[in-house]
PDB file of C-alpha atoms in Angstrom:
ATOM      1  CA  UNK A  29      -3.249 -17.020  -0.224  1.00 78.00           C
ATOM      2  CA  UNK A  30      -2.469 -19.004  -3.461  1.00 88.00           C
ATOM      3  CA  UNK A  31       0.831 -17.786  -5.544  1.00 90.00           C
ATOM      4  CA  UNK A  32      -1.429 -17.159  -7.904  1.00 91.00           C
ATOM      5  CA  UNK A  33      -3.618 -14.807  -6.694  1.00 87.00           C
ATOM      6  CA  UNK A  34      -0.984 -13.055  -5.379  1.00 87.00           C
ATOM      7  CA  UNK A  35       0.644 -12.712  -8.831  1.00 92.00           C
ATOM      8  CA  UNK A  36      -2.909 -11.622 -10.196  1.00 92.00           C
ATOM      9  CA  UNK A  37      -3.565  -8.860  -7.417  1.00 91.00           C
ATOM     10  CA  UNK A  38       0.357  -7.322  -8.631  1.00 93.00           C
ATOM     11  CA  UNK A  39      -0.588  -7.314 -12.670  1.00 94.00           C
ATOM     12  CA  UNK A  40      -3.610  -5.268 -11.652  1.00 90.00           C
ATOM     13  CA  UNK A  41      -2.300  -2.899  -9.298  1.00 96.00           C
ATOM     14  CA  UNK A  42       0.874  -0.172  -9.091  1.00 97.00           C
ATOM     15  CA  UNK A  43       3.486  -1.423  -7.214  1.00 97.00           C
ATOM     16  CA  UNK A  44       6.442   0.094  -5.001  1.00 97.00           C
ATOM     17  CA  UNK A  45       9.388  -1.609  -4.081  1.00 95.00           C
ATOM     18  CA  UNK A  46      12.165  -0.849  -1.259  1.00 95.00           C
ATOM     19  CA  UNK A  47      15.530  -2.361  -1.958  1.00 94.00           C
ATOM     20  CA  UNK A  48      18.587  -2.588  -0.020  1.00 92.00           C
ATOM     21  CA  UNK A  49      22.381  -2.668  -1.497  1.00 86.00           C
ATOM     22  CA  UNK A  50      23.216  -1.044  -4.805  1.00 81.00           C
ATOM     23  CA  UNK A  51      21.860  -3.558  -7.667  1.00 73.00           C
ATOM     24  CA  UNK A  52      25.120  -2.175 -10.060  1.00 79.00           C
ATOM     25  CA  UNK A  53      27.520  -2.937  -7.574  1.00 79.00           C
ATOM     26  CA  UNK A  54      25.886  -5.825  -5.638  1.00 79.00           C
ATOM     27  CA  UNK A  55      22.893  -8.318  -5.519  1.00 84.00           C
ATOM     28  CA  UNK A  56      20.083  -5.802  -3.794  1.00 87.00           C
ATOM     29  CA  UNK A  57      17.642  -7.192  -1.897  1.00 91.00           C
ATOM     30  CA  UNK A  58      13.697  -6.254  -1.679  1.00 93.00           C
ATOM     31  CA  UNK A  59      12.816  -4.870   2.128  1.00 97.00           C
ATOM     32  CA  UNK A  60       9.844  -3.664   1.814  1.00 97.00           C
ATOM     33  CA  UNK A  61       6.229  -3.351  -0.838  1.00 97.00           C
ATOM     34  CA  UNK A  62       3.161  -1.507  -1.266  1.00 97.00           C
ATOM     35  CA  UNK A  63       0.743  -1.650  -3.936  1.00 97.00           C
ATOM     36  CA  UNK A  64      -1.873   0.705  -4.721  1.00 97.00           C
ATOM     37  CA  UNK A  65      -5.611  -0.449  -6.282  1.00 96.00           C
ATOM     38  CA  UNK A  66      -7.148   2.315  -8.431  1.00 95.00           C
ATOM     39  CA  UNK A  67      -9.208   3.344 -11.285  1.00 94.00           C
ATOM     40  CA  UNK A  68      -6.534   6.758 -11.444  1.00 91.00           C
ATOM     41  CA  UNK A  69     -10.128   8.595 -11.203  1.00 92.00           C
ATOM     42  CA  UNK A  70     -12.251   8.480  -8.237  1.00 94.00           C
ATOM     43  CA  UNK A  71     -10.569   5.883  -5.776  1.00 95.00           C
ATOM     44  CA  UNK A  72      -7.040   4.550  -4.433  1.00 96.00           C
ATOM     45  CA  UNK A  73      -6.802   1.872  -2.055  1.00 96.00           C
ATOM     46  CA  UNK A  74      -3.054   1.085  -0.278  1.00 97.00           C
ATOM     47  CA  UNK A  75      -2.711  -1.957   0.398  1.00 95.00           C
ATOM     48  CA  UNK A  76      -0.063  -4.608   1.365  1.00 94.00           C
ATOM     49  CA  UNK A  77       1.930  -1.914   2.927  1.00 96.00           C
ATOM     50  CA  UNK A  78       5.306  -3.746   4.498  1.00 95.00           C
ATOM     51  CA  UNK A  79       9.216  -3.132   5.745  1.00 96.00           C
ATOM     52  CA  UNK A  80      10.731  -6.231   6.957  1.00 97.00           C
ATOM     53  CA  UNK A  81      11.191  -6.029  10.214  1.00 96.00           C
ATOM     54  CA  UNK A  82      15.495  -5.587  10.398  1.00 96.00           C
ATOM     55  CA  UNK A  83      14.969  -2.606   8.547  1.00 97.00           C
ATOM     56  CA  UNK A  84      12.452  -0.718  10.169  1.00 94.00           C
ATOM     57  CA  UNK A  85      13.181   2.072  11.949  1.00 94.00           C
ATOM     58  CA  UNK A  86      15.012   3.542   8.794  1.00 96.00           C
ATOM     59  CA  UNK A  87      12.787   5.699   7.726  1.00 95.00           C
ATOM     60  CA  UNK A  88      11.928   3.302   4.548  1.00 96.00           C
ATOM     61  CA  UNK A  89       7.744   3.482   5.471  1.00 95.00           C
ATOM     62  CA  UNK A  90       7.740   6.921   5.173  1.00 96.00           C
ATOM     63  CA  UNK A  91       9.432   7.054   2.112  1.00 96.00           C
ATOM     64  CA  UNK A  92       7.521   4.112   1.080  1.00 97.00           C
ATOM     65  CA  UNK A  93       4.066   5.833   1.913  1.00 96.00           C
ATOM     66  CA  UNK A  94       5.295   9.461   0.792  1.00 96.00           C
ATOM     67  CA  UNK A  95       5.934   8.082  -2.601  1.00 97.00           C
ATOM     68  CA  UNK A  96       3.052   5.892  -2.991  1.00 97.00           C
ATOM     69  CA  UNK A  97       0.765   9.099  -2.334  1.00 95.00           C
ATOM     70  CA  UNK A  98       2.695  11.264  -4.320  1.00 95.00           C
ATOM     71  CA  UNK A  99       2.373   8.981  -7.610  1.00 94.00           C
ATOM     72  CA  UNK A 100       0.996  10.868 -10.743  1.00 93.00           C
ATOM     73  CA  UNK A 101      -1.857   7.671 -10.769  1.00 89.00           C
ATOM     74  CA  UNK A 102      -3.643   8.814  -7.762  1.00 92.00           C
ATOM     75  CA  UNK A 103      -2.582  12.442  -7.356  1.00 88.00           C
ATOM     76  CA  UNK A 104      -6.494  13.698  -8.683  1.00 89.00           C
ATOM     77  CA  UNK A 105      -8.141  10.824  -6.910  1.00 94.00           C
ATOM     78  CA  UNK A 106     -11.146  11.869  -4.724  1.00 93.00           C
ATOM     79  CA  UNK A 107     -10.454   9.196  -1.588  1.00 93.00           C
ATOM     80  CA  UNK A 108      -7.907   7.048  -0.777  1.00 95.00           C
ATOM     81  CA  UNK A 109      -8.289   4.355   1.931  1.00 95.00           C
ATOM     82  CA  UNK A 110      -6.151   1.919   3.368  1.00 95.00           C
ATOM     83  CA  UNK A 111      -6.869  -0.877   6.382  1.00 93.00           C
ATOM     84  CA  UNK A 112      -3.967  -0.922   8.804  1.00 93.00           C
ATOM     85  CA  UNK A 113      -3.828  -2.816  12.472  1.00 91.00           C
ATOM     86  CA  UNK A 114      -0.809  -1.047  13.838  1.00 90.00           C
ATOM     87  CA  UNK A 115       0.130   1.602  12.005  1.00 92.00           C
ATOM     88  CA  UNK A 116      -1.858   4.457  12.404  1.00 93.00           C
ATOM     89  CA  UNK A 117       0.456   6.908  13.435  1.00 92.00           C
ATOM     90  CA  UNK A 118       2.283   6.323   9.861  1.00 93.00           C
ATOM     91  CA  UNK A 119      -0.107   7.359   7.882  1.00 95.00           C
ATOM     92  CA  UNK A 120      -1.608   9.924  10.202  1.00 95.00           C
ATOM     93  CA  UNK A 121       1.519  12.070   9.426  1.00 94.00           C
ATOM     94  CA  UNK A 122       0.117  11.992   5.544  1.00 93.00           C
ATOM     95  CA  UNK A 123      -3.134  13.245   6.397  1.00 93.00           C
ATOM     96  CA  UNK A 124      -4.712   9.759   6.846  1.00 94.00           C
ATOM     97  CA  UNK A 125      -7.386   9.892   9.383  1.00 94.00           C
ATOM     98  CA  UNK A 126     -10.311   7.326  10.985  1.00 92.00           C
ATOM     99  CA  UNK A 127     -13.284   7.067   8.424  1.00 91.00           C
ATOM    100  CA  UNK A 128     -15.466   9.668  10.216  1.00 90.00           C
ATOM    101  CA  UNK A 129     -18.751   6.621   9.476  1.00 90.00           C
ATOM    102  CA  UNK A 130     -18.010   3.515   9.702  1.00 84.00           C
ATOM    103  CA  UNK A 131     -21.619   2.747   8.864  1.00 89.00           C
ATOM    104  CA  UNK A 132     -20.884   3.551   5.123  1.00 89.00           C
ATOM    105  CA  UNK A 133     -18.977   0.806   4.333  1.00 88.00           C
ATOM    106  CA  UNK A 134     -19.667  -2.826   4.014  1.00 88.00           C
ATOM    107  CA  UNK A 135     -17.311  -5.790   3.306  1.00 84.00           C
ATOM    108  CA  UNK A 136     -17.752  -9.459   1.578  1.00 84.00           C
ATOM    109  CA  UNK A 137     -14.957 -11.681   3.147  1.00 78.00           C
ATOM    110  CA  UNK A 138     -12.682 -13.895   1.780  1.00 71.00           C
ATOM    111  CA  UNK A 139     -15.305 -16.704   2.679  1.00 65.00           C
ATOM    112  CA  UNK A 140     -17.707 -15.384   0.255  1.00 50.00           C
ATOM    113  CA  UNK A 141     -15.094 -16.967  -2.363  1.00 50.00           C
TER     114      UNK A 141
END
């Protein structure tokens, strides 16, 4: 994806960042992201969800998920979705479960661009 959509799809979305080190005592360094897509009304959408890889197993997802959910934005918000390939078992533990019909939702790809 171009740098520049990538800097587009962060202006127009909330973003979370995980950090490692203390940034007053040390350079800290960014570990993990999520960013959520949402009109703060009606919908939510979690997306680009990430730990890097040396620091998983800390714990940092679920924080990282827990606080993303719990942010005054979406806290009213009828549905929130998220796409995820291996990481169901995450979000199941914050009441994330399979879209009970798959039939109701449609996509236009990337190639549609």
């Amino acid at each position: 994806m171009p740098l520049r959509l990538v800097e587009k799809s962060i202006q127009h979305s909330i973003c979370f960042g995980v950090f490692a080190g203390d940034p007053k005592k040390e350079k800290s360094k960014q570990v993990g992201f999520g960013r959520i897509i949402t009109d703060s009304s009606t919908f939510a959408y979690l997306a680009d969800v990430f730990i890097l890889n040396e620091f998983r197993g800390l714990g940092l997802g679920k924080l990282l998920v827990q606080t993303m959910i719990n942010c005054p934005s979406i806290r009213e918000v009828r549905r929130i979705l998220l796409a995820t390939k291996d990481a169901h078992g995450l979000y199941k533990q914050y009441d994330f479960q399979a879209v009970k019909d798959k039939n109701l939702f449609m996509e236009i790809t990337e190639g549609y661009l």
